[in-house]
CSV table of C-alpha atoms and ligand atoms in Angstrom, one decimal:
chain,number,residue,atom,x,y,z
Y,1,MET,CA,5.0,2.2,-33.9
Y,2,ALA,CA,5.4,4.6,-30.9
Y,3,ARG,CA,7.9,3.7,-28.4
Y,4,ILE,CA,7.7,3.8,-24.4
Y,5,PRO,CA,10.1,6.7,-23.5
Y,6,GLU,CA,10.4,4.4,-20.2
Y,7,HIS,CA,12.7,1.8,-21.5
Y,8,ASP,CA,15.7,4.0,-21.9
Y,9,PRO,CA,18.0,1.8,-20.0
Y,10,ALA,CA,19.6,4.8,-18.8
Y,11,ARG,CA,16.7,5.7,-16.7
Y,12,ARG,CA,16.5,5.5,-12.7
Y,13,PRO,CA,14.7,2.5,-11.5
Y,14,ARG,CA,11.0,3.4,-10.9
Y,15,VAL,CA,9.3,2.7,-7.5
Y,16,LEU,CA,4.9,2.9,-7.5
Y,17,SER,CA,2.7,2.0,-4.5
Y,18,GLY,CA,-0.4,2.9,-3.1
Y,19,ILE,CA,-2.7,2.5,-0.2
Y,20,GLN,CA,-6.3,2.9,0.3
Y,21,PRO,CA,-7.8,5.7,2.3
Y,22,THR,CA,-10.2,3.5,3.9
Y,23,SER,CA,-10.5,4.9,7.3
Y,24,GLY,CA,-9.4,7.9,9.3
Y,25,SER,CA,-6.1,6.9,10.3
Y,26,PHE,CA,-3.5,4.5,9.0
Y,27,HIS,CA,-2.2,1.4,11.5
Y,28,LEU,CA,1.3,0.3,12.4
Y,29,GLY,CA,0.9,-2.7,9.8
Y,30,ASN,CA,0.6,0.0,7.3
Y,31,TYR,CA,3.7,2.0,8.3
Y,32,LEU,CA,5.9,-0.9,8.9
Y,33,GLY,CA,4.5,-3.2,6.5
Y,34,ALA,CA,4.7,-0.4,3.3
Y,35,LEU,CA,5.5,3.2,4.3
Y,36,LYS,CA,8.8,2.9,5.7
Y,37,GLN,CA,9.7,1.1,2.9
Y,38,TRP,CA,7.9,3.9,0.5
Y,39,VAL,CA,10.1,6.6,2.4
Y,40,ALA,CA,13.3,4.6,2.1
Y,41,LEU,CA,12.8,4.2,-1.5
Y,42,GLN,CA,12.3,7.4,-2.6
Y,43,GLU,CA,16.1,8.3,-2.0
Y,44,THR,CA,17.2,6.3,-5.0
Y,45,TYR,CA,14.4,5.3,-7.0
Y,46,ASP,CA,12.1,7.5,-9.6
Y,47,ALA,CA,9.2,7.2,-6.7
Y,48,PHE,CA,5.3,7.2,-7.5
Y,49,TYR,CA,3.2,6.8,-4.5
Y,50,CYS,CA,-0.4,7.3,-4.9
Y,51,VAL,CA,-3.9,7.4,-2.6
Y,52,VAL,CA,-6.1,4.7,-4.1
Y,53,ASP,CA,-9.6,6.3,-3.9
Y,54,LEU,CA,-10.9,4.5,-6.8
Y,55,HIS,CA,-10.3,1.4,-4.3
Y,56,ALA,CA,-11.8,2.9,-1.6
Y,57,ILE,CA,-15.4,2.8,-3.1
Y,58,THR,CA,-14.9,-1.0,-4.1
Y,59,HIS,CA,-16.3,-2.7,-0.3
Y,60,ASN,CA,-18.4,-0.6,2.0
Y,61,PRO,CA,-18.2,2.8,-0.1
Y,62,PRO,CA,-18.0,5.8,2.5
Y,63,GLU,CA,-20.3,8.9,2.5
Y,64,PRO,CA,-18.7,11.1,0.2
Y,65,ASP,CA,-17.5,13.5,2.9
Y,66,VAL,CA,-16.5,11.2,5.2
Y,67,LEU,CA,-14.4,9.9,1.8
Y,68,ARG,CA,-12.8,13.2,1.0
Y,69,GLN,CA,-11.9,13.7,4.9
Y,70,ARG,CA,-10.3,10.2,4.7
Y,71,THR,CA,-8.2,11.1,1.8
Y,72,ARG,CA,-7.1,14.3,3.0
Y,73,ALA,CA,-6.0,12.7,5.9
Y,74,ALA,CA,-4.2,10.2,4.2
Y,75,VAL,CA,-2.3,12.5,2.3
Y,76,ALA,CA,-1.0,14.4,5.5
Y,77,GLN,CA,-0.4,11.1,6.8
Y,78,LEU,CA,1.9,10.0,4.0
Y,79,LEU,CA,3.7,13.2,4.2
Y,80,ALA,CA,4.1,13.0,8.1
Y,81,ALA,CA,5.6,9.8,7.3
Y,82,GLY,CA,8.6,11.3,5.5
Y,83,LEU,CA,7.4,11.4,1.8
Y,84,ASP,CA,9.0,14.4,0.2
Y,85,PRO,CA,6.7,16.2,-2.9
Y,86,GLU,CA,10.5,16.9,-4.4
Y,87,ARG,CA,11.7,13.5,-4.3
Y,88,CYS,CA,8.3,11.8,-5.1
Y,89,ALA,CA,5.5,12.0,-7.1
Y,90,LEU,CA,2.4,11.8,-4.5
Y,91,PHE,CA,-1.1,12.1,-6.0
Y,92,LEU,CA,-4.3,10.6,-6.4
Y,93,GLN,CA,-5.5,7.9,-8.0
Y,94,SER,CA,-8.8,9.3,-9.2
Y,95,HIS,CA,-6.8,12.3,-10.8
Y,96,VAL,CA,-4.9,10.0,-13.4
Y,97,PRO,CA,-7.6,8.8,-15.7
Y,98,GLU,CA,-5.1,6.2,-17.4
Y,99,HIS,CA,-5.4,3.9,-14.6
Y,100,THR,CA,-8.7,2.9,-15.4
Y,101,ARG,CA,-8.3,3.2,-19.0
Y,102,LEU,CA,-5.6,0.6,-18.9
Y,103,THR,CA,-7.7,-1.2,-16.5
Y,104,TRP,CA,-10.0,-1.9,-19.4
Y,105,VAL,CA,-7.3,-3.3,-21.5
Y,106,LEU,CA,-5.8,-5.8,-18.7
Y,107,GLU,CA,-9.6,-6.6,-17.6
Y,108,CYS,CA,-10.0,-8.4,-21.2
Y,109,LEU,CA,-7.1,-10.2,-20.6
Y,110,THR,CA,-7.8,-11.6,-16.9
Y,111,GLY,CA,-9.5,-15.2,-16.9
Y,112,PHE,CA,-12.5,-15.1,-14.7
Y,113,GLY,CA,-11.1,-18.0,-12.7
Y,114,GLU,CA,-8.4,-16.0,-12.1
Y,115,ALA,CA,-9.9,-13.0,-10.4
Y,116,SER,CA,-11.9,-15.7,-8.7
Y,117,ARG,CA,-9.3,-17.3,-7.2
Y,118,MET,CA,-7.7,-14.0,-5.4
Y,119,THR,CA,-7.5,-14.4,-1.8
Y,120,GLN,CA,-8.7,-10.9,-0.9
Y,121,PHE,CA,-11.6,-10.8,-2.5
Y,122,LYS,CA,-12.5,-14.1,-1.3
Y,123,ASP,CA,-12.1,-13.1,2.2
Y,124,LYS,CA,-13.9,-9.5,2.1
Y,125,SER,CA,-16.6,-10.7,-0.1
Y,126,SER,CA,-17.2,-14.1,2.3
Y,127,ARG,CA,-17.4,-11.8,5.2
Y,128,GLY,CA,-20.5,-9.8,3.6
Y,129,ASN,CA,-23.1,-12.1,1.0
Y,130,ALA,CA,-21.1,-12.5,-1.9
Y,131,GLU,CA,-24.1,-12.2,-4.2
Y,132,HIS,CA,-24.0,-8.7,-3.0
Y,133,SER,CA,-20.3,-8.2,-3.6
Y,134,SER,CA,-19.7,-5.4,-6.1
Y,135,VAL,CA,-17.8,-6.0,-9.5
Y,136,GLY,CA,-15.7,-3.3,-8.2
Y,137,LEU,CA,-14.5,-5.2,-6.0
Y,138,PHE,CA,-14.0,-8.4,-8.1
Y,139,THR,CA,-11.9,-6.5,-10.5
Y,140,TYR,CA,-9.9,-4.7,-7.8
Y,141,PRO,CA,-6.4,-6.7,-8.2
Y,142,VAL,CA,-6.6,-5.9,-12.3
Y,143,LEU,CA,-7.0,-2.1,-11.0
Y,144,GLN,CA,-4.0,-2.6,-9.0
Y,145,ALA,CA,-1.9,-4.2,-12.0
Y,146,ALA,CA,-3.1,-1.0,-13.9
Y,147,ASP,CA,-1.9,1.6,-11.1
Y,148,ILE,CA,2.2,-0.4,-11.3
Y,149,LEU,CA,2.1,-1.1,-15.4
Y,150,VAL,CA,0.8,2.3,-16.2
Y,151,TYR,CA,4.1,3.4,-14.3
Y,152,GLN,CA,6.9,0.7,-15.6
Y,153,ALA,CA,7.4,0.5,-12.2
Y,154,ASP,CA,10.6,-1.8,-11.6
Y,155,ALA,CA,9.7,-2.5,-7.5
Y,156,VAL,CA,6.3,-2.3,-5.8
Y,157,PRO,CA,6.7,-2.0,-1.7
Y,158,VAL,CA,4.0,-3.6,-0.1
Y,159,GLY,CA,3.2,-5.8,2.9
Y,160,GLU,CA,2.9,-9.8,2.4
Y,161,ASP,CA,-0.9,-9.4,2.2
Y,162,GLN,CA,-0.3,-8.3,-1.6
Y,163,ARG,CA,2.0,-10.6,-3.1
Y,164,GLN,CA,-0.8,-12.7,-4.8
Y,165,HIS,CA,-1.9,-9.3,-6.3
Y,166,LEU,CA,1.8,-8.6,-7.1
Y,167,GLU,CA,1.8,-12.2,-8.7
Y,168,LEU,CA,-1.3,-11.5,-10.8
Y,169,THR,CA,0.2,-7.9,-12.0
Y,170,ARG,CA,3.4,-9.8,-13.2
Y,171,ASP,CA,1.4,-12.2,-15.0
Y,172,LEU,CA,-0.7,-9.6,-16.7
Y,173,ALA,CA,2.6,-7.9,-18.4
Y,174,GLN,CA,4.0,-10.9,-19.2
Y,175,ARG,CA,0.8,-11.7,-20.9
Y,176,PHE,CA,0.2,-8.4,-22.8
Y,177,ASN,CA,3.9,-8.4,-23.6
Y,178,SER,CA,3.7,-11.9,-25.4
Y,179,ARG,CA,0.6,-11.3,-27.0
Y,180,TYR,CA,1.4,-7.5,-28.4
Y,181,GLY,CA,5.4,-7.0,-28.1
Y,182,HIS,CA,7.2,-6.0,-25.1
Y,183,THR,CA,5.3,-2.9,-23.7
Y,184,PHE,CA,5.3,-3.2,-19.6
Y,185,THR,CA,7.8,-3.7,-17.1
Y,186,VAL,CA,7.8,-6.6,-15.1
Y,187,PRO,CA,7.9,-5.4,-11.3
Y,188,GLU,CA,9.5,-6.8,-8.5
Y,189,PRO,CA,7.8,-6.9,-5.0
Y,190,VAL,CA,9.4,-5.5,-2.0
Y,191,ILE,CA,8.4,-7.0,0.9
Y,192,PRO,CA,10.1,-6.3,4.4
Y,193,LYS,CA,12.4,-9.5,5.4
Y,194,GLY,CA,11.4,-11.2,8.6
Y,195,PRO,CA,7.6,-12.2,9.5
Y,196,GLY,CA,6.3,-10.1,6.9
Y,197,LYS,CA,3.1,-8.9,8.5
Y,198,ILE,CA,2.6,-6.8,11.8
Y,199,LEU,CA,-0.3,-9.1,13.6
Y,200,ASP,CA,-3.2,-8.4,15.3
Y,201,LEU,CA,-2.5,-7.4,18.7
Y,202,GLN,CA,-5.6,-9.5,20.3
Y,203,ASP,CA,-5.4,-12.2,17.6
Y,204,PRO,CA,-2.0,-13.0,16.6
Y,205,SER,CA,-3.5,-15.5,13.9
Y,206,ALA,CA,-4.6,-12.6,11.8
Y,207,LYS,CA,-2.9,-9.6,10.4
Y,208,MET,CA,-3.6,-6.6,11.9
Y,209,SER,CA,-6.1,-4.7,9.9
Y,210,LYS,CA,-9.0,-2.1,9.6
Y,211,SER,CA,-11.7,-4.8,9.4
Y,212,LEU,CA,-10.4,-6.2,12.8
Y,213,GLY,CA,-11.6,-4.9,16.0
Y,214,ASP,CA,-9.9,-1.7,17.5
Y,215,ALA,CA,-8.1,-3.0,20.5
Y,216,GLY,CA,-5.9,-5.2,18.1
Y,217,ARG,CA,-4.6,-2.1,16.0
Y,218,VAL,CA,-2.1,0.7,16.8
Y,219,ASN,CA,-3.8,3.4,14.8
Y,220,LEU,CA,-0.9,6.0,14.0
Y,221,LEU,CA,-3.4,8.9,15.4
Y,222,ASP,CA,-4.7,7.1,18.4
Y,223,ASP,CA,-3.8,9.2,21.6
Y,224,PRO,CA,-0.5,8.0,23.3
Y,225,SER,CA,-2.4,6.8,26.2
Y,226,ALA,CA,-4.7,4.4,23.9
Y,227,VAL,CA,-1.5,3.2,21.7
Y,228,ALA,CA,0.3,2.2,25.6
Y,229,ARG,CA,-2.7,0.3,26.4
Y,230,LYS,CA,-3.4,-1.3,23.8
Y,231,ILE,CA,0.2,-2.7,23.5
Y,232,LYS,CA,0.0,-3.8,27.4
Y,233,ARG,CA,-3.3,-5.5,26.9
Y,234,ALA,CA,-1.8,-7.7,23.6
Y,235,VAL,CA,-2.7,-11.3,23.9
Y,236,THR,CA,0.9,-12.8,24.7
Y,237,ASP,CA,2.1,-16.6,24.3
Y,238,THR,CA,2.7,-19.5,27.3
Y,239,GLY,CA,6.1,-19.3,29.2
Y,240,THR,CA,7.4,-16.1,30.2
Y,241,ALA,CA,10.8,-15.6,28.2
Y,242,VAL,CA,11.3,-13.4,25.5
Y,243,HIS,CA,12.3,-15.3,22.7
Y,244,PHE,CA,11.7,-14.9,18.6
Y,245,ASP,CA,9.8,-17.4,17.7
Y,246,PRO,CA,6.8,-16.5,15.2
Y,247,VAL,CA,5.5,-20.2,15.2
Y,248,ALA,CA,5.2,-21.2,18.9
Y,249,LYS,CA,5.2,-17.4,20.0
Y,250,PRO,CA,3.4,-15.4,17.7
Y,251,GLY,CA,2.3,-12.7,20.1
Y,252,VAL,CA,5.5,-12.0,21.6
Y,253,SER,CA,7.3,-12.3,18.3
Y,254,ASN,CA,5.0,-9.9,16.9
Y,255,LEU,CA,5.8,-7.3,19.6
Y,256,ILE,CA,9.4,-8.3,19.1
Y,257,THR,CA,8.9,-7.2,15.3
Y,258,ILE,CA,7.4,-4.0,16.4
Y,259,LEU,CA,10.2,-3.1,18.6
Y,260,ALA,CA,12.9,-3.7,16.5
Y,261,ALA,CA,11.1,-1.9,13.3
Y,262,VAL,CA,10.0,1.0,15.4
Y,263,THR,CA,13.4,1.4,16.8
Y,264,ASP,CA,15.5,0.5,13.6
Y,265,ARG,CA,17.3,-1.9,15.5
Y,266,PRO,CA,18.2,-6.0,14.1
Y,267,VAL,CA,15.5,-8.6,15.9
Y,268,VAL,CA,18.8,-10.5,17.8
Y,269,ASP,CA,19.8,-7.5,19.7
Y,270,VAL,CA,16.7,-6.4,20.8
Y,271,VAL,CA,15.8,-9.6,21.8
Y,272,ALA,CA,19.1,-9.6,23.6
Y,273,ASP,CA,18.1,-6.7,26.0
Y,274,PHE,CA,15.6,-8.8,27.7
Y,275,ASP,CA,17.5,-11.9,28.7
Y,276,GLY,CA,16.1,-12.8,32.1
Y,277,GLN,CA,13.2,-10.3,31.8
Y,278,GLY,CA,9.7,-11.3,30.9
Y,279,TYR,CA,6.7,-10.3,29.2
Y,280,GLY,CA,6.1,-7.2,31.3
Y,281,ALA,CA,9.2,-5.6,30.7
Y,282,LEU,CA,8.4,-6.2,26.6
Y,283,LYS,CA,5.6,-4.5,26.7
Y,284,SER,CA,6.6,-1.7,28.8
Y,285,ALA,CA,9.6,-0.9,25.9
Y,286,VAL,CA,7.2,-1.9,23.0
Y,287,ALA,CA,4.5,0.7,24.6
Y,288,ASP,CA,7.4,3.5,25.3
Y,289,ALA,CA,8.8,3.4,21.8
Y,290,THR,CA,5.8,3.1,19.8
Y,291,VAL,CA,4.4,6.4,21.8
Y,292,ALA,CA,7.9,8.0,20.7
Y,293,PHE,CA,7.2,7.4,17.3
Y,294,VAL,CA,3.1,8.1,17.2
Y,295,GLU,CA,3.4,11.2,19.0
Y,296,PRO,CA,5.2,13.7,16.6
Y,297,PHE,CA,3.7,11.7,13.6
Y,298,ALA,CA,0.0,12.9,14.9
Y,299,LYS,CA,1.2,16.3,15.6
Y,300,ARG,CA,3.0,16.9,12.3
Y,301,THR,CA,-0.3,15.2,10.8
Y,302,ASN,CA,-2.7,17.5,12.5
Y,303,ASP,CA,-0.2,20.6,11.2
Y,304,LEU,CA,-0.7,19.3,7.7
Y,305,LEU,CA,-4.3,19.0,7.6
Y,306,ALA,CA,-4.6,23.0,8.9
Y,307,ASP,CA,-3.2,23.8,5.6
Y,308,PRO,CA,-5.3,22.4,2.8
Y,309,GLY,CA,-4.7,24.6,0.3
Y,310,GLU,CA,-0.8,23.5,0.3
Y,311,LEU,CA,-2.0,20.0,0.1
Y,312,ASP,CA,-3.9,20.3,-3.1
Y,313,ARG,CA,-0.6,22.2,-4.7
Y,314,ILE,CA,0.9,19.1,-3.8
Y,315,LEU,CA,-1.4,16.8,-4.8
Y,316,ALA,CA,-1.8,18.9,-8.3
Y,317,ALA,CA,1.7,18.9,-9.1
Y,318,GLY,CA,2.3,15.0,-8.3
Y,319,ALA,CA,-0.6,14.3,-10.9
Y,320,ASP,CA,1.0,16.3,-13.2
Y,321,ARG,CA,4.1,14.1,-13.1
Y,322,ALA,CA,1.8,11.0,-12.9
Y,323,GLY,CA,0.1,11.7,-16.0
Y,324,ALA,CA,2.9,12.6,-18.0
Y,325,VAL,CA,4.2,8.9,-17.5
Y,326,ALA,CA,0.7,7.2,-17.6
Y,327,CYS,CA,-0.4,9.0,-20.7
Y,328,ALA,CA,2.6,7.8,-22.9
Y,329,THR,CA,2.3,3.9,-21.5
Y,330,VAL,CA,-1.3,4.2,-22.4
Y,331,ALA,CA,-0.8,5.7,-25.7
Y,332,VAL,CA,1.5,2.6,-26.8
Y,333,ALA,CA,-0.5,-0.3,-24.9
Y,334,TYR,CA,-3.9,1.6,-26.7
Y,335,GLU,CA,-1.7,1.4,-30.1
Y,336,ARG,CA,-0.5,-2.2,-29.9
Y,337,VAL,CA,-4.0,-3.3,-29.1
Y,338,GLY,CA,-5.0,-1.9,-32.1
Y,339,PHE,CA,-7.1,1.4,-31.1
Y,340,LEU,CA,-6.6,3.6,-33.6
Y,341,ALA,CA,-5.3,6.9,-32.5
Y,342,PRO,CA,-8.0,9.7,-31.7
Y,343,THR,CA,-8.2,13.0,-33.8
Y,344,ALA,CA,-5.9,15.6,-32.4
Y,345,GLY,CA,-6.9,17.4,-29.2
Y,346,ARG,CA,-9.0,14.3,-27.6
Y,347,ARG,CA,-7.3,11.6,-25.7
I,401,TYM,P1,-3.8,-1.3,1.8
I,401,TYM,O1,-4.8,-0.5,2.0
I,401,TYM,O2,-4.7,-2.4,2.6
I,401,TYM,O3,-2.4,-1.4,2.9
I,401,TYM,C1,-1.6,-0.4,2.7
I,401,TYM,C2,-0.4,-1.4,2.5
I,401,TYM,O4,-0.2,-1.4,3.7
I,401,TYM,C3,0.3,-2.9,4.1
I,401,TYM,N1,-0.4,-3.9,5.0
I,401,TYM,C4,0.8,-4.3,5.9
I,401,TYM,N2,1.4,-5.0,6.0
I,401,TYM,C5,2.2,-5.6,7.0
I,401,TYM,N3,1.3,-5.9,8.0
I,401,TYM,C6,0.2,-5.7,7.8
I,401,TYM,N4,-0.9,-5.9,9.3
I,401,TYM,C7,-0.6,-4.8,7.0
I,401,TYM,N5,-2.2,-4.2,6.8
I,401,TYM,C8,-1.6,-3.5,5.5
I,401,TYM,C9,-0.4,-3.8,2.7
I,401,TYM,O5,0.5,-4.7,2.1
I,401,TYM,C10,0.1,-2.2,1.7
I,401,TYM,O6,1.0,-2.1,1.0
I,401,TYM,N6,-4.5,-3.0,-2.4
I,401,TYM,C11,-3.6,-2.3,-1.7
I,401,TYM,C12,-3.6,-1.0,-2.1
I,401,TYM,C13,-3.0,-0.9,-3.3
I,401,TYM,C14,-1.7,-1.0,-4.1
I,401,TYM,C15,-1.8,-0.6,-5.2
I,401,TYM,C16,-0.6,-1.1,-4.0
I,401,TYM,C17,-3.8,-0.1,-4.7
I,401,TYM,N7,-3.0,-0.6,-6.1
I,401,TYM,C18,-0.5,-0.6,-6.1
I,401,TYM,C19,0.6,-1.3,-4.1
I,401,TYM,C20,0.7,-1.0,-5.7
I,401,TYM,C21,-4.5,-2.2,-0.7
I,401,TYM,O7,-5.4,-2.7,0.0
I,401,TYM,O8,-3.2,-2.1,0.4
């Protein structure tokens, strides 16, 4: 029986995460909830990061040219955020066919009811007409599980909204392992401490996301003047004092979270700075700190986009590294399931 080379106890722990190229720009929630951790973890982990372009066509698929352009913009932004192709494998999901090969096996282990309970599917399908939602949207979390398990990832840095998908991934790994023998590493989510998600600036009861209005979302590629305007118009709460209290003061606490994360300071220190000051002073400080972050970020992204050949080279190298690991895992998983090995020369 084939052995999974990944189960070597001496290997560095591995991290895997993915992000959808569903708009021209990532937003502050993506960066603070996930990408900041991706950058930090590449220093100590064997890191695999992918732009999940297959996932991007599960719901409201964009025009092909738009998808191509968003995918390149996503890669450039990941590099601008600090991913280093020498320290991580950066690749496109569609370049490593083992993701979909493993998905099929995992789909056959997933209950219909279990998939129906995924809240992201319920949210997205209820916004349109559930009857017209794609089967791809329904099985989306299983593809996500395959993205993770095919790399034997130990850790998966994500925002709070992905917790349920990570639970499903863990369940599927355990189910496969108990049925066919130990094959997959059961991954742990890495979710930033604190309130867990960055909230919409206009509606602090909802997470910042691509699906809500533009005024509540700071896009990393927005003009600095738009960033400052959106923050200064953020909905705050009753009262005037700057306190960190996500239940009673969700809008103000969200601004404090953003300021602490963008300036890399603890929340208590940030709050202490505003002793005796009001919401206006807080908003100005958040606007200045966020502009100081997004301005050079947009410049780096545009410089990277000016050299598409270099982006392609990085993606090709990333896919080679990722493909080697993913092929080894799928070969073992297929053998354990009972599929006969293909003849030489065919995978
Ligand atoms: P996606 O593309 O919607 O978001 C990318 C990452 O950003 C985080 N995020 C947030 N964090 C905090 N506050 C917010 N307001 C906020 N909005 C988004 C998300 O939690 C995510 O970590 N299903 C995933 C993509 C995916 C994936 C994977 C992730 C596909 N395969 C494998 C990890 C591992 C998604 O839709 O993320």
